[in-house]
Coordinates of C-alpha atoms in Angstrom, one line a residue:
Chain A
N13 CA -33.3 49.2 7.5
A14 CA -35.8 52.0 8.0
G15 CA -39.4 51.1 8.4
V16 CA -42.4 52.4 6.4
M17 CA -42.4 56.1 6.6
Q18 CA -45.4 58.3 6.4
N19 CA -45.7 62.1 6.4
P20 CA -47.0 64.2 7.7
R21 CA -47.9 62.5 10.9
H22 CA -50.7 65.0 11.6
L23 CA -52.5 67.0 9.0
V24 CA -55.2 69.6 9.5
R25 CA -57.3 70.9 6.6
R26 CA -60.4 73.0 6.3
R27 CA -63.4 71.7 4.4
G28 CA -62.8 72.0 0.7
Q29 CA -59.0 71.9 0.8
E30 CA -56.9 69.1 -0.6
A31 CA -55.0 66.6 1.5
R32 CA -51.8 64.8 0.3
L33 CA -50.5 61.9 2.3
R34 CA -47.2 60.4 1.5
C35 CA -45.9 56.9 2.1
S36 CA -42.3 55.6 1.6
P37 CA -42.2 51.8 1.7
M38 CA -39.5 49.8 3.3
K39 CA -36.4 49.4 1.2
G40 CA -36.9 46.6 -1.3
H41 CA -40.7 46.6 -1.0
S42 CA -42.7 47.2 -4.2
H43 CA -46.2 46.6 -2.8
V44 CA -48.0 49.4 -1.1
Y45 CA -51.4 49.3 0.6
W46 CA -53.5 52.1 2.1
Y47 CA -56.0 51.7 4.9
R48 CA -58.3 54.1 6.7
Q49 CA -59.2 53.9 10.3
L50 CA -62.2 55.9 11.4
P51 CA -62.4 56.8 15.1
E52 CA -63.2 53.8 17.3
E53 CA -63.1 51.4 14.3
G54 CA -60.8 48.9 12.7
L55 CA -58.8 49.5 9.6
K56 CA -60.5 49.4 6.2
F57 CA -58.7 48.6 3.0
M58 CA -58.6 51.3 0.5
V59 CA -56.2 50.6 -2.3
Y60 CA -53.3 48.3 -3.3
L61 CA -50.6 49.5 -5.6
Q62 CA -47.4 48.3 -7.2
K63 CA -45.0 50.6 -8.9
E64 CA -46.9 52.7 -11.5
N65 CA -49.9 50.4 -11.2
I66 CA -53.1 50.3 -9.2
I67 CA -53.9 46.7 -8.6
D68 CA -57.1 47.0 -6.5
E69 CA -58.9 50.1 -5.6
S70 CA -62.1 48.5 -4.5
G71 CA -62.0 50.2 -1.1
M72 CA -61.6 53.7 -2.4
P73 CA -64.5 56.1 -2.3
K74 CA -65.7 56.8 -5.9
E75 CA -65.1 60.5 -5.7
R76 CA -62.4 62.8 -4.4
F77 CA -59.9 60.1 -3.6
S78 CA -57.0 59.0 -5.7
A79 CA -53.7 57.2 -5.2
E80 CA -50.5 56.7 -7.0
F81 CA -47.2 55.0 -6.6
P82 CA -44.8 56.4 -9.2
K83 CA -41.6 54.8 -10.4
E84 CA -39.6 57.2 -8.3
G85 CA -40.7 58.6 -5.0
P86 CA -43.3 57.8 -2.4
S87 CA -46.8 56.7 -2.8
I88 CA -49.4 59.5 -2.6
L89 CA -52.9 59.3 -1.3
R90 CA -54.8 62.4 -2.4
I91 CA -58.1 63.6 -1.1
Q92 CA -59.7 66.5 -2.9
Q93 CA -62.2 68.9 -1.4
V94 CA -62.0 67.3 2.0
V95 CA -65.1 67.0 4.2
R96 CA -65.4 66.4 8.0
G97 CA -66.1 62.7 7.4
D98 CA -62.6 62.3 6.0
S99 CA -61.1 62.8 9.4
A100 CA -59.4 59.6 10.2
A101 CA -56.0 57.9 10.6
Y102 CA -54.6 56.8 7.2
F103 CA -52.2 53.9 7.4
C104 CA -49.8 52.8 4.7
A105 CA -48.3 49.3 4.6
S106 CA -45.7 47.8 2.4
S107 CA -44.6 44.3 1.6
P108 CA -41.9 42.7 -0.6
G109 CA -44.6 40.6 -2.3
G110 CA -48.3 40.2 -2.3
R111 CA -48.4 37.3 0.1
D112 CA -45.9 38.5 2.6
E113 CA -46.4 40.2 5.9
Q114 CA -47.3 43.8 5.6
F115 CA -45.3 46.3 7.6
F116 CA -47.3 49.3 8.6
G117 CA -46.2 52.9 8.9
P118 CA -47.1 55.1 11.9
G119 CA -50.1 56.6 10.1
T120 CA -51.2 60.1 9.2
R121 CA -53.9 61.6 11.3
L122 CA -56.1 63.8 9.2
T123 CA -58.3 66.3 10.9
V124 CA -60.8 68.3 8.8
L125 CA -62.1 71.4 10.5
Chain B
A12 CA -66.7 37.6 1.1
Q13 CA -64.2 37.7 3.9
K14 CA -65.2 38.8 7.4
V15 CA -63.4 39.0 10.7
T16 CA -65.3 39.3 14.0
Q17 CA -63.8 40.3 17.3
A18 CA -66.8 40.1 19.6
Q19 CA -65.0 41.6 22.6
T20 CA -64.9 45.3 22.5
E21 CA -63.0 45.8 25.7
I22 CA -61.3 43.6 28.3
S23 CA -60.0 44.9 31.6
V24 CA -57.6 42.9 33.7
V25 CA -55.3 43.4 36.6
E26 CA -51.6 43.0 36.0
K27 CA -50.3 39.4 35.9
E28 CA -53.7 38.0 34.9
D29 CA -54.0 36.2 31.6
V30 CA -56.1 37.6 28.8
T31 CA -57.5 35.8 25.8
L32 CA -58.7 37.6 22.7
D33 CA -61.3 36.0 20.5
C34 CA -61.2 36.1 16.7
V35 CA -63.6 34.4 14.4
Y36 CA -63.3 34.6 10.6
E37 CA -65.2 33.8 7.5
T38 CA -63.6 33.0 4.1
R39 CA -64.3 30.9 1.1
D40 CA -60.6 30.5 0.4
T41 CA -58.9 27.3 1.3
T42 CA -55.6 29.1 1.6
Y43 CA -55.3 32.3 3.7
Y44 CA -53.3 34.0 6.3
L45 CA -54.2 35.2 9.8
F46 CA -52.5 37.9 11.7
W47 CA -52.6 39.7 15.1
Y48 CA -51.5 43.3 15.3
K49 CA -51.3 45.5 18.4
Q50 CA -52.0 49.2 18.3
P51 CA -50.8 51.0 21.5
P52 CA -52.0 54.4 22.5
S53 CA -49.3 56.0 20.4
G54 CA -51.2 54.8 17.3
E55 CA -48.7 52.7 15.3
L56 CA -49.5 49.1 14.3
V57 CA -47.2 46.5 15.6
F58 CA -47.1 43.1 14.0
L59 CA -47.4 40.2 16.5
I60 CA -48.0 36.9 14.7
R61 CA -48.9 35.4 11.3
R62 CA -50.3 32.0 10.7
N63 CA -51.2 30.3 7.4
S64 CA -54.2 28.1 6.9
F65 CA -52.2 25.0 6.5
D66 CA -50.5 25.3 9.8
E67 CA -52.7 24.6 12.8
Q68 CA -49.9 24.1 15.2
N69 CA -50.3 26.3 18.2
E70 CA -47.3 28.0 19.6
I71 CA -46.0 30.1 22.4
S72 CA -43.7 33.0 21.9
G73 CA -42.7 34.5 25.1
R74 CA -45.9 35.7 26.8
Y75 CA -47.9 35.3 23.7
S76 CA -49.7 32.2 22.5
W77 CA -52.3 31.5 19.9
N78 CA -54.9 28.9 19.3
F79 CA -55.8 28.3 15.6
Q80 CA -58.8 26.1 15.1
K81 CA -59.7 25.7 11.5
S82 CA -62.8 23.6 12.2
T83 CA -64.4 26.5 14.1
S84 CA -62.7 29.3 12.1
S85 CA -61.2 30.8 15.2
F86 CA -57.8 32.3 15.8
N87 CA -57.6 33.3 19.5
F88 CA -54.7 35.1 21.1
T89 CA -53.6 34.9 24.7
I90 CA -51.3 37.2 26.7
T91 CA -49.9 35.4 29.7
A92 CA -49.1 37.3 32.9
S93 CA -50.3 40.6 31.4
Q94 CA -48.3 43.9 32.0
V95 CA -49.4 47.5 31.9
V96 CA -47.5 47.9 28.6
D97 CA -49.8 45.4 27.0
S98 CA -52.6 48.0 27.2
A99 CA -53.6 48.5 23.6
V100 CA -56.1 47.7 20.9
Y101 CA -55.5 44.3 19.4
F102 CA -56.6 43.6 15.8
C103 CA -57.1 40.3 14.2
A104 CA -56.7 40.3 10.4
L105 CA -57.3 37.9 7.5
S106 CA -55.6 38.1 4.1
D107 CA -56.5 36.2 1.0
P108 CA -54.1 34.0 -0.9
G109 CA -53.8 36.3 -3.9
W110 CA -52.0 39.5 -3.1
G111 CA -52.7 39.9 0.6
K112 CA -55.5 42.3 0.9
F113 CA -56.3 42.5 4.6
Q114 CA -59.6 42.3 6.3
F115 CA -59.4 43.6 9.8
G116 CA -61.7 43.0 12.8
A117 CA -63.0 45.9 14.8
G118 CA -60.4 45.4 17.5
T119 CA -60.4 44.6 21.2
Q120 CA -59.3 47.2 23.7
V121 CA -57.2 45.6 26.4
V122 CA -56.8 47.6 29.6
V123 CA -54.2 46.3 32.1
T124 CA -54.2 48.0 35.5
P125 CA -51.5 47.7 38.1

């Protein structure tokens, strides 16, 4: 059973470009969570999604960030017009249900030049 | 609001020494879950243990053990006879009883030298 997959593992963007981060949950998991880890800090919750629904986006910045988890395909975290402060590791986690252990992907390390 | 505090930013030990990581949490929920994750230099997050708020039984699993004290809101984690491969950042996390949103501590860097 493959674990949570994230791609790309490393992403470099210039200021003003768009970044798209993908997360494929574990088989049978319908709950996806995105977290951001700034350098030298812990993980901060961004958004929680189930298939085709955003359940909680209280941790998402108000502008430029969006997330989706379509009926088919991976969950996507999209950052428009990236700025240097967006440079971080973005982790995706999945679980079979909301109260279950979350399994984390390897993360995508975004560098904004 | 939920909060997780890991007061130790870095702990350095020599191989075979024991190391205890402190975690103090705040929550208004009566039901919640506590976790420890390990983040080695490669960057991935590795699940170590989970405890629910109704189970204060402390256990040992191999070289890992934990001490959950609800009265003091602490969930400490101990590595016995540390090894170089234990060098990593360790995160304590708290999730609410609803859908599992995690609140992470800032992490404790553990450095084990030969």
